[in-house]
mmCIF file of C-alpha atoms in Angstrom:
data_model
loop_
_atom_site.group_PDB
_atom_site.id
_atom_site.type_symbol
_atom_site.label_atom_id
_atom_site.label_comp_id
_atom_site.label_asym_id
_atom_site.label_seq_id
_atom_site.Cartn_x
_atom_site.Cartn_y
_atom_site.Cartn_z
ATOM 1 C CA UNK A 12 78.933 87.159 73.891
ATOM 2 C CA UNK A 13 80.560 84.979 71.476
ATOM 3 C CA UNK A 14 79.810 81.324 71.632
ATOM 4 C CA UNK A 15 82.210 77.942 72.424
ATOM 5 C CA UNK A 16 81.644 74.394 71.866
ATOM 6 C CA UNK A 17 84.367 71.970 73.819
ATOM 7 C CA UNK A 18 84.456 68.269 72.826
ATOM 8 C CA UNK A 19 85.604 66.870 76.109
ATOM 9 C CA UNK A 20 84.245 69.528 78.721
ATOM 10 C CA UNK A 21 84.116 66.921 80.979
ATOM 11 C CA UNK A 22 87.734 65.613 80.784
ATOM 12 C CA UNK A 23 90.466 67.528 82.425
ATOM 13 C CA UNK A 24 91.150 70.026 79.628
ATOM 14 C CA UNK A 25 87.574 70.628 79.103
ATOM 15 C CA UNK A 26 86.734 71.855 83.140
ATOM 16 C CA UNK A 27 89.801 74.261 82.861
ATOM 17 C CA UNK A 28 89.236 75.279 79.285
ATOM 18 C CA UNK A 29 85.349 75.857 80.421
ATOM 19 C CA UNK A 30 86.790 77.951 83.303
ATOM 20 C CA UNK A 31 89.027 80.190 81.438
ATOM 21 C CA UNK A 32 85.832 80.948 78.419
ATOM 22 C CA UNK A 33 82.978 81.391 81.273
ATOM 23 C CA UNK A 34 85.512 84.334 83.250
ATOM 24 C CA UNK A 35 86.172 85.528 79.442
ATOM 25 C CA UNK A 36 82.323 85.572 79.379
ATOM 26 C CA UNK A 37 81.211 83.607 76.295
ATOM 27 C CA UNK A 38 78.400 81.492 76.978
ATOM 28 C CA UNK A 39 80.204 77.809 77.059
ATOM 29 C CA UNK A 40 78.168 74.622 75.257
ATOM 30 C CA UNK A 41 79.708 71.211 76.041
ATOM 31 C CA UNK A 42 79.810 67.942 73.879
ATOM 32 C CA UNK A 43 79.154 64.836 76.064
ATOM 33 C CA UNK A 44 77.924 61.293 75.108
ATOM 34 C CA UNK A 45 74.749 59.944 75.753
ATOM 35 C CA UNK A 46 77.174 56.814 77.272
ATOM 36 C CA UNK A 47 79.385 58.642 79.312
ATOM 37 C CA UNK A 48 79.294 57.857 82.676
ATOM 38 C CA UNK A 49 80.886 59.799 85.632
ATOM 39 C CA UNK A 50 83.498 62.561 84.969
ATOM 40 C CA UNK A 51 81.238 65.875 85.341
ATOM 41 C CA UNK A 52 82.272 65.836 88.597
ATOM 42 C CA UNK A 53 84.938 68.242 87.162
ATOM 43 C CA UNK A 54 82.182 70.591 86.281
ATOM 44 C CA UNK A 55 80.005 70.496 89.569
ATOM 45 C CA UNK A 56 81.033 73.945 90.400
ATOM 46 C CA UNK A 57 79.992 75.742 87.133
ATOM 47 C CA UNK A 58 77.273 73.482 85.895
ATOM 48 C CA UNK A 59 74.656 76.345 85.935
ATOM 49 C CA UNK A 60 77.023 78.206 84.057
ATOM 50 C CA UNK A 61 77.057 75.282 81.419
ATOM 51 C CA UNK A 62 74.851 73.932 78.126
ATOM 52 C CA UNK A 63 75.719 70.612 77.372
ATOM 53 C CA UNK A 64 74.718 68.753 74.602
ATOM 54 C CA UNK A 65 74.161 65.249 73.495
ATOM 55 C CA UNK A 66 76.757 63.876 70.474
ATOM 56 C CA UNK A 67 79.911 61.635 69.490
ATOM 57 C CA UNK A 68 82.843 61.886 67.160
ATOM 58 C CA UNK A 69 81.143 58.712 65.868
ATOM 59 C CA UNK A 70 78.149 60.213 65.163
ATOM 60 C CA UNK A 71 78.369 63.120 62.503
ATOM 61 C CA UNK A 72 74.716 63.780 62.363
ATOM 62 C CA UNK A 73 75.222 64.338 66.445
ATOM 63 C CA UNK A 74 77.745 66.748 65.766
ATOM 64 C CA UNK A 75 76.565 68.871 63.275
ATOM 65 C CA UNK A 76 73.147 68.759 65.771
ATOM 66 C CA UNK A 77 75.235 70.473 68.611
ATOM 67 C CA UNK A 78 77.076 72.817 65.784
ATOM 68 C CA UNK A 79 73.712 74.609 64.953
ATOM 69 C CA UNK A 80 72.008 74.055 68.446
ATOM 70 C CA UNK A 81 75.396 76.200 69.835
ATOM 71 C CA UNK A 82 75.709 78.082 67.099
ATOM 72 C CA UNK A 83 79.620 78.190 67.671
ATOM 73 C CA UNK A 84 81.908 81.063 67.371
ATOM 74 C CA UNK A 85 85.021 78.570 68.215
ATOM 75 C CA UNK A 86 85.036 74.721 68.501
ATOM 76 C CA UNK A 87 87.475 73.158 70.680
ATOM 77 C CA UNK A 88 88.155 69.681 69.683
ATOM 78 C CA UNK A 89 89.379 67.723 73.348
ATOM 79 C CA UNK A 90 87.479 64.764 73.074
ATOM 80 C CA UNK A 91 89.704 61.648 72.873
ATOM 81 C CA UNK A 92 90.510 58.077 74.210
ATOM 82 C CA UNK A 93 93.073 59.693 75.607
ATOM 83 C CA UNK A 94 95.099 57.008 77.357
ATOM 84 C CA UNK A 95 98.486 55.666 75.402
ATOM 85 C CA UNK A 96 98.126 52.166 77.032
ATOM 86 C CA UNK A 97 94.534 51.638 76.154
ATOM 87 C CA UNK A 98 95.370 52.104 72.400
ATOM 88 C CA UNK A 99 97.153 49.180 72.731
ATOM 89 C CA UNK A 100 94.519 46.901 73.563
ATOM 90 C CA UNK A 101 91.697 49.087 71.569
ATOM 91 C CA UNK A 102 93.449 50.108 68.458
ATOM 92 C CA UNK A 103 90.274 50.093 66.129
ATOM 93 C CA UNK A 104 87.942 51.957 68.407
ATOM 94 C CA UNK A 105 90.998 54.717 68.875
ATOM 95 C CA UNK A 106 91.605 55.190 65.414
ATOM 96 C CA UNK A 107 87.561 56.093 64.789
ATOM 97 C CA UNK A 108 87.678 58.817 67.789
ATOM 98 C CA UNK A 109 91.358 60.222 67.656
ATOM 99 C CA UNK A 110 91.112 59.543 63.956
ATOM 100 C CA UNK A 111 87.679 59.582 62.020
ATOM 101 C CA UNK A 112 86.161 61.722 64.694
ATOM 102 C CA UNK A 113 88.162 64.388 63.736
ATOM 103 C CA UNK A 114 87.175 64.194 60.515
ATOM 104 C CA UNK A 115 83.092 64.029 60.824
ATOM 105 C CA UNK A 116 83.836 67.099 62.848
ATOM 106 C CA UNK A 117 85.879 69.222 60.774
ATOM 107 C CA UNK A 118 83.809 68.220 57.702
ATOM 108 C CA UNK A 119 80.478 69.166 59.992
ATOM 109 C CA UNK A 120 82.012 72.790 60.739
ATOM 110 C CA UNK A 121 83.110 73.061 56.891
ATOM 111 C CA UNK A 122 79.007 72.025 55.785
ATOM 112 C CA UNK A 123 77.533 74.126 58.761
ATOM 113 C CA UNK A 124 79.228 76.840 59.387
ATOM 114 C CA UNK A 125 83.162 77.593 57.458
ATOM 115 C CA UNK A 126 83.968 80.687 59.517
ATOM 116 C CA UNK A 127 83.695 79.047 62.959
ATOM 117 C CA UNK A 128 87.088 78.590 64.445
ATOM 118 C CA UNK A 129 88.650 75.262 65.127
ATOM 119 C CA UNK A 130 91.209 74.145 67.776
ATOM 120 C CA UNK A 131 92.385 70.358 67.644
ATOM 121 C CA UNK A 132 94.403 68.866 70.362
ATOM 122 C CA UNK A 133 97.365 67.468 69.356
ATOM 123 C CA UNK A 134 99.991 65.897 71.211
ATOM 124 C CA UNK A 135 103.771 65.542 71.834
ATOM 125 C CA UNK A 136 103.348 61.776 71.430
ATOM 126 C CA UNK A 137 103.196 62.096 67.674
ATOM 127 C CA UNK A 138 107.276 63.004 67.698
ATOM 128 C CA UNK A 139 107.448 59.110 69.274
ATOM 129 C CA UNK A 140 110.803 58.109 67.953
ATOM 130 C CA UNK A 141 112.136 62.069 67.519
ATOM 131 C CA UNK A 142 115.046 62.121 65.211
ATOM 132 C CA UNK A 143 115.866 65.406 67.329
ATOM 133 C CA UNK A 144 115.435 67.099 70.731
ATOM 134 C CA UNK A 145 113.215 68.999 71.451
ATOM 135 C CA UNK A 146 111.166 69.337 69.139
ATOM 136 C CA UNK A 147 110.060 71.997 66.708
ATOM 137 C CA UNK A 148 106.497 72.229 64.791
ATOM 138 C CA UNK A 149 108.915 71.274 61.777
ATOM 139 C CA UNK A 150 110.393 67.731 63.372
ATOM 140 C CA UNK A 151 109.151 64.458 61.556
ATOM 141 C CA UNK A 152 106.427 62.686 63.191
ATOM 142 C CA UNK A 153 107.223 59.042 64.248
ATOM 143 C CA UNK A 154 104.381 57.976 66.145
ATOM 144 C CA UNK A 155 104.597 54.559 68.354
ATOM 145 C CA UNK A 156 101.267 54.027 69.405
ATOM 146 C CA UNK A 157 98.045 53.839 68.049
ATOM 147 C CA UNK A 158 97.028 56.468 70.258
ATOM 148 C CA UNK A 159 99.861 58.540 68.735
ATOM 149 C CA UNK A 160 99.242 57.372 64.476
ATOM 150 C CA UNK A 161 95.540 58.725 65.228
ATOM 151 C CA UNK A 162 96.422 61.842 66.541
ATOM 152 C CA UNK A 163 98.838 61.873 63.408
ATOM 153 C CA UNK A 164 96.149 61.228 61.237
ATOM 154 C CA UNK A 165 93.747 64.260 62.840
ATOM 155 C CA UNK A 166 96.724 66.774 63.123
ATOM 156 C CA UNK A 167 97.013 66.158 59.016
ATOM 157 C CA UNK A 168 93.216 66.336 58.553
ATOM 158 C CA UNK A 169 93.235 69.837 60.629
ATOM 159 C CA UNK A 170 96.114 71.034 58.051
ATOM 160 C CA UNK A 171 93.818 69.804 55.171
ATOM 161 C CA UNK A 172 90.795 71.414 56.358
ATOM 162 C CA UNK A 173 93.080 74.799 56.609
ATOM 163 C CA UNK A 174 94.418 74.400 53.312
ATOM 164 C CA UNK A 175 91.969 72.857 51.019
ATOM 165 C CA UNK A 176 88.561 74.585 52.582
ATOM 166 C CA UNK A 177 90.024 77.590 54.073
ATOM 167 C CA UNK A 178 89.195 77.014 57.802
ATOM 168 C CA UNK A 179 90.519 78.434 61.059
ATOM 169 C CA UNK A 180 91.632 75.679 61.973
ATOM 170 C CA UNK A 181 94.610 75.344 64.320
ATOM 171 C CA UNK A 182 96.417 72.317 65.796
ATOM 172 C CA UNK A 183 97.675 72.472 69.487
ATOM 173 C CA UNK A 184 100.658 70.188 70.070
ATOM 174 C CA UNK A 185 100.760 69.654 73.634
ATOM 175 C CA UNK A 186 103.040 68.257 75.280
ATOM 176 C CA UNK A 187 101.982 66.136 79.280
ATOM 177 C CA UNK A 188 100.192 68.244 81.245
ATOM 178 C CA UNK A 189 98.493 67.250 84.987
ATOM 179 C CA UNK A 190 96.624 68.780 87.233
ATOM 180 C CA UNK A 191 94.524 67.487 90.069
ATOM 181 C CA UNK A 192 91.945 66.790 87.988
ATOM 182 C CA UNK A 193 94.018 64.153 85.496
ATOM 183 C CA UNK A 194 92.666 60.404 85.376
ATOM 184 C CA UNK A 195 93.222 58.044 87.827
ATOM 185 C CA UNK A 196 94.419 56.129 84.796
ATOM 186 C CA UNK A 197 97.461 58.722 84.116
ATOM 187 C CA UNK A 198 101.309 58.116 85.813
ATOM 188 C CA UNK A 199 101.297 61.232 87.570
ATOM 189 C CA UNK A 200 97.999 60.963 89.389
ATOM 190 C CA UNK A 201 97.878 57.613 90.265
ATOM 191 C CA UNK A 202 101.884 58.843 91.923
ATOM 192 C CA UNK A 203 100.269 61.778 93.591
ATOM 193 C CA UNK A 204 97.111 59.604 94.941
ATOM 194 C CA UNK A 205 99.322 56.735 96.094
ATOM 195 C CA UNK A 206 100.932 59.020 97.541
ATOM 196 C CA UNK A 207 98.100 60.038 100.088
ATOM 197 C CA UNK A 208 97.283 56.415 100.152
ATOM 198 C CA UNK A 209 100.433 55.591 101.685
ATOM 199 C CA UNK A 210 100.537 58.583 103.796
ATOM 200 C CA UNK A 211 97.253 57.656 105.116
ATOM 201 C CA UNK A 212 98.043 54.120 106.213
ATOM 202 C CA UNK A 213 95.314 52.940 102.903
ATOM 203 C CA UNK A 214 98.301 51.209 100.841
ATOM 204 C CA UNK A 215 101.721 50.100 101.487
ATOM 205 C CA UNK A 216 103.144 49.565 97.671
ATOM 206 C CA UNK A 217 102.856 51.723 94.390
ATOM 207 C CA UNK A 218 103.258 49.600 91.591
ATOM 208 C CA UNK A 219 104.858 51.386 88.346
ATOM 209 C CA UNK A 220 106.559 50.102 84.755
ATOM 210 C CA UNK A 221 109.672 52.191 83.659
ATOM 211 C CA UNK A 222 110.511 54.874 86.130
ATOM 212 C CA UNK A 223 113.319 56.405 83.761
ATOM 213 C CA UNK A 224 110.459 57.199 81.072
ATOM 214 C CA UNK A 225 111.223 61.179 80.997
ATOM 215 C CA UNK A 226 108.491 63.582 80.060
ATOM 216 C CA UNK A 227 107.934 67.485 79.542
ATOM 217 C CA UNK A 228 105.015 67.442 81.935
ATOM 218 C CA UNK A 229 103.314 71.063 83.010
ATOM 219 C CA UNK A 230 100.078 72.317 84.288
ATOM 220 C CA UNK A 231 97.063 71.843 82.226
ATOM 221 C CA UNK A 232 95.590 74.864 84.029
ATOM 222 C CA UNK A 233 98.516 76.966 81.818
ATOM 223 C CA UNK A 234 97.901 74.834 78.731
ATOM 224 C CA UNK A 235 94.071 75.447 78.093
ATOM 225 C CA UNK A 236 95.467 78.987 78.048
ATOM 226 C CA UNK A 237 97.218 78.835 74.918
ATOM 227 C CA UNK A 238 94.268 76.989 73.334
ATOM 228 C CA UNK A 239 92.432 79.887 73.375
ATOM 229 C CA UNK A 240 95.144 82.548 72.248
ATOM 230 C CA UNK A 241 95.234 80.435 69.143
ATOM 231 C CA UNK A 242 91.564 80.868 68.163
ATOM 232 C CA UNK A 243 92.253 84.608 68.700
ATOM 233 C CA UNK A 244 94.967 85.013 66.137
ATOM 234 C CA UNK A 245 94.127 86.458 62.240
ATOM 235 C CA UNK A 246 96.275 83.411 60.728
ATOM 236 C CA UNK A 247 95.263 79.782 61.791
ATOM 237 C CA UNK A 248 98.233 77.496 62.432
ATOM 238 C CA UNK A 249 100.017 74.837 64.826
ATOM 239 C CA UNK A 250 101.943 75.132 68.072
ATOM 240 C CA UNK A 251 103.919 72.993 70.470
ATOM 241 C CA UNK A 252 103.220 73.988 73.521
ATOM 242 C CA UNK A 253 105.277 72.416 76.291
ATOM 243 C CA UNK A 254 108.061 73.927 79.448
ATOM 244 C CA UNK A 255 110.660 72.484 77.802
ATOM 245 C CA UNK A 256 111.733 70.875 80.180
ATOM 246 C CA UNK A 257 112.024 67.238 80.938
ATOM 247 C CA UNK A 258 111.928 65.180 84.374
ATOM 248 C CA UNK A 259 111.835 61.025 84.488
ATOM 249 C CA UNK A 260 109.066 59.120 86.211
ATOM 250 C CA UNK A 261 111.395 58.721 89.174
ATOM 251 C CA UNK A 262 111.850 62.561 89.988
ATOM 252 C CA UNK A 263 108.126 62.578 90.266
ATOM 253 C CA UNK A 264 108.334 59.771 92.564
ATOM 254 C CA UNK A 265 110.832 61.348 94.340
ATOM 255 C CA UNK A 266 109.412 64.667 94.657
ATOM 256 C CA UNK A 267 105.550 63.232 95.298
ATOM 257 C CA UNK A 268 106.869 61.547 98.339
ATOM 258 C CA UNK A 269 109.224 63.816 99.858
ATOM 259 C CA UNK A 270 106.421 66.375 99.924
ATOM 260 C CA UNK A 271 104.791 63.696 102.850
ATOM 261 C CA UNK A 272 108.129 62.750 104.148
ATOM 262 C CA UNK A 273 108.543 59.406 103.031
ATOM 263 C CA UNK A 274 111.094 57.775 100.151
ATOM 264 C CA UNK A 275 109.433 56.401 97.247
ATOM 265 C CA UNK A 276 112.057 53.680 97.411
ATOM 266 C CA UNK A 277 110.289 52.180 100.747
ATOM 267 C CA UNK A 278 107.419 51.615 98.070
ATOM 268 C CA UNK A 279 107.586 51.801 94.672
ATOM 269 C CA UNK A 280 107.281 48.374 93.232
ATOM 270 C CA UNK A 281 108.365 47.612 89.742
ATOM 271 C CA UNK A 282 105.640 45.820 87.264
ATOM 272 C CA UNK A 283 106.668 44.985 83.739
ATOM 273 C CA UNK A 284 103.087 44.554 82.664
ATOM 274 C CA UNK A 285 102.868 48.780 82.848
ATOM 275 C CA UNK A 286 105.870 48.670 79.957
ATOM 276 C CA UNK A 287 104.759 49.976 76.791
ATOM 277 C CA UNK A 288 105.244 47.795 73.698
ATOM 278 C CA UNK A 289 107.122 50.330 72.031
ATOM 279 C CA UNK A 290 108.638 53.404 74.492
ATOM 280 C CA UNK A 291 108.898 57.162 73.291
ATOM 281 C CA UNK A 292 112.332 59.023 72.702
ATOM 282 C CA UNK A 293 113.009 61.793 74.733
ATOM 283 C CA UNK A 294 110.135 64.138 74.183
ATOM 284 C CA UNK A 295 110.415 67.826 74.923
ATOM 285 C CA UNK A 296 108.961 70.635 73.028
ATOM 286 C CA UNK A 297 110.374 74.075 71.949
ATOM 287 C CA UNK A 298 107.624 76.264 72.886
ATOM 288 C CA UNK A 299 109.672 79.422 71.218
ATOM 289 C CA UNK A 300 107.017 79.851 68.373
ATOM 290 C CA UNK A 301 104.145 80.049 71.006
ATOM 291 C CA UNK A 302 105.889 82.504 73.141
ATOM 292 C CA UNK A 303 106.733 84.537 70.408
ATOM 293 C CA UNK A 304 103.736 84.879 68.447
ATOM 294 C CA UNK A 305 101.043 84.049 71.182
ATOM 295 C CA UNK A 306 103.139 85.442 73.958
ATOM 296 C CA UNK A 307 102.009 82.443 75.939
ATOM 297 C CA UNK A 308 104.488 80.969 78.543
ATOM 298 C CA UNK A 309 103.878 78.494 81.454
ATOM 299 C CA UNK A 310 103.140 79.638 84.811
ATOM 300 C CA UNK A 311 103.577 76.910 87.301
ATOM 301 C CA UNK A 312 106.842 74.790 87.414
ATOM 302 C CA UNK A 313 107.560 71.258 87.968
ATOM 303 C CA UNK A 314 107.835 71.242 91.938
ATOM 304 C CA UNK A 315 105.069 73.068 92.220
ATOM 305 C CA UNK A 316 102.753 71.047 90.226
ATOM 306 C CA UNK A 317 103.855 67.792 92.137
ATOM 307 C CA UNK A 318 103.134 69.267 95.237
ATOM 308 C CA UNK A 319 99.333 70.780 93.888
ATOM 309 C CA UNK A 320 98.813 67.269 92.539
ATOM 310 C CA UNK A 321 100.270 65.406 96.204
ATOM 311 C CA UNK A 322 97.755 68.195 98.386
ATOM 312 C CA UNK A 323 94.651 67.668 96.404
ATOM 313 C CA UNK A 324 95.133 63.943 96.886
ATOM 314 C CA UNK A 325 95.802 64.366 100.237
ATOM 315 C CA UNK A 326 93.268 66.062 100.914
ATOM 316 C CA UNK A 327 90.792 63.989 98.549
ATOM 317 C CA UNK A 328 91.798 61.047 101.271
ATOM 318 C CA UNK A 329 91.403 62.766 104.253
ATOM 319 C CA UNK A 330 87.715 63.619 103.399
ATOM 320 C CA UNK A 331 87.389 59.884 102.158
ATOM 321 C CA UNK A 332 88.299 58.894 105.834
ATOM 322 C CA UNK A 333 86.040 61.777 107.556
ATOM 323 C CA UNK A 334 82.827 59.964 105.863
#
C-alpha cells in the first residue's frame, strides 16, 4: 500500500483528495497544525481511516518530522491561506505559507527523501490580468493579489525543484472549484447558504461586491481527481485544470435562488467593501493538455453544482432548526 501525505486534509481539497486515496487504498497521513482550530469536521466520516500529524509550512523541522514519520510515496501540497481577500489585509503572513512554505517543503522532500512525488496546488488566479483567454500552461502570469504573487512564487519553486534537483514534482493549476464543503468565507458558499437562510425565514438580504466578476468554477470533487493522475504519470509537469467554461457571480445568484423559488433580485444587496483592490481578467482555463495526456475531464456541470451546493445548505439549515 503506497503511502500519501496531504498538506491541508482538513480543507476542502484535502477531505475529497483523502476520499479518493483511502478507496484507492493507500494508507492516507494528514498535515494539520498544532493551532488549527475546527475544520476536521470534513473528515468525521473517515477519521479512523486517517493518521494525522502535527507540522506547518512555517516550520521545516515539522515537516521533514511528518516526511519520515509517513514515510511518503506522494506529497500533496494543499495547505494555503487560501482566501484572495485575506491576502489583502495579511500580505506578509501569505507570502511565508503560499510562498516560503512551499519552499521548506520541497527542500524537506529533496533532503529526506528525492524520489517521493510532489503535487503543488496552483491556481488560475496567477493569470490575474491574462493577456489572453483562456488560458494555456504557456500564458504569462500577471498576478493581482498577494494571494496570487505567492502562488507565483511556489509554482516557480515547484519548476526549480523539477529542474535543478530532479524531483517529481508537478504543479496543478486549478482553476475555482466548490463543493459543499467550501468555506463559509468563499462567494459561492456563502450564495448557496444564504440561500437556505432566506428560504428558511433566518435572513432577508445577501450582501455581495461585484456580481459581474465571471469565473470557471467546477466541482472540487472532479478536481482532486486530476491531482492524483498527475503523481501517476512517468514525466512530472504542470496542468490547468478547469471546465472551461465561465459564468458571472450573478448566474450563480440566479441559479442558487431559482432552485428555492425565489429571485435573487428580492435580496441581493450590493456592498462595495467586498470589491477587490485590483479585479481579475476573465479567467478560464484550457484544460486540453489534461484531457489529453491525463485523460481527465470534469464530471459535474455548472447547474448541477449550484444546486448540490443550494441542497446541502438547505439541508445543513433544516437540521440547524430541528435542534
Amino acid at each position: 500500500m503506497p503511502n500519501a501525505l496531504i498538506t491541508g486534509i482538513n480543507g476542502q481539497d484535502g477531505s475529497y483528495l483523502a476520499e479518493l486515496l483511502l478507496e484507492k487504498g493507500y494508507n492516507v497521513f494528514g498535515l494539520v497544525r498544532s493551532t488549527s482550530t475546527g475544520g476536521n469536521e470534513r473528515l468525521a466520516h473517515i477519521a479512523d481511516d486517517l493518521t494525522l500529524l502535527t507540522g506547518d509550512l512555517l516550520d521545516q523541522s515539522s515537516l521533514v518530522d511528518a516526511l519520515r514519520s509517513s514515510e511518503a510515496d506522494e506529497v500533496y501540497n494543499l495547505a494555503a491561506q487560501s482566501h484572495v481577500h485575506t491576502s489583502f489585509q495579511q500580505p506578509v503572513f501569505t507570502a511565508q505559507v503560499n510562498g516560503l512554505g512551499v519552499t521548506r517543503l520541497l527542500d524537506a522532500i529533496r533532503n529526506v527523501n528525492p524520489s517521493t512525488r510532489f503535487y503543488q496546488a496552483s491556481t488560475g488566479e496567477i493569470f490575474g490580468m491574462a493577456s489572453e483567454t483562456p488560458q494555456t500552461e504557456r500564458t504569462p502570469m500577471y498576478p493581482r493579489s498577494p494571494y496570487a504573487v505567492a502562488k507565483v512564487y511556489a509554482h516557480w519553486m515547484t519548476i526549480n525543484y523539477r529542474e535543478g534537483h530532479g524531483l517529481h514534482a508537478s504543479a496543478g493549476i486549478l482553476f475555482n472549484h466548490e463543493s459543499p464543503r467550501r468555506g463559509s468565507e468563499f462567494v459561492t458558499r456563502k450564495i448557496s447558504h444564504a440561500v437556505a437562510m432566506i428560504k428558511h425565514g433566518r435572513a432577508d438580504e445577501l450582501r455581495l461586491g461585484n456580481l459581474d466578476a465571471r469565473r470557471d468554477w467546477g466541482f472540487a470533487g472532479d478536481f482532486v481527481n486530476a491531482m492524483w493522475l498527475m503523481l501517476q504519470q512517468e514525466s512530472p509537469d504542470d496542468f490547468i485544470i478547469a471546465t472551461g467554461q465561465t459564468h458571472s457571480v450573478r448566474d450563480f445568484c440566479t441559479l442558487a435562488f431559482e432552485h428555492v423559488g425565489l429571485d435573487y433580485r428580492d435580496h441581493v444587496v450590493h456592498d462595495s467593501s467586498y470589491l477587490r483592490p485590483t479585479e481579475v481578467g476573465a479567467l478560464v482555463g484550457d484544460g486540453s493538455k489534461a484531457h489529453k495526456v491525463l485523460g481527465w475531464v470534469p464530471k459535474v456541470g455548472f447547474e448541477d453544482l449550484v444546486t448540490m451546493m443550494v441542497d446541502a445548505d438547505m439541508a445543513l439549515v433544516e437540521t440547524s432548526d430541528r435542534a
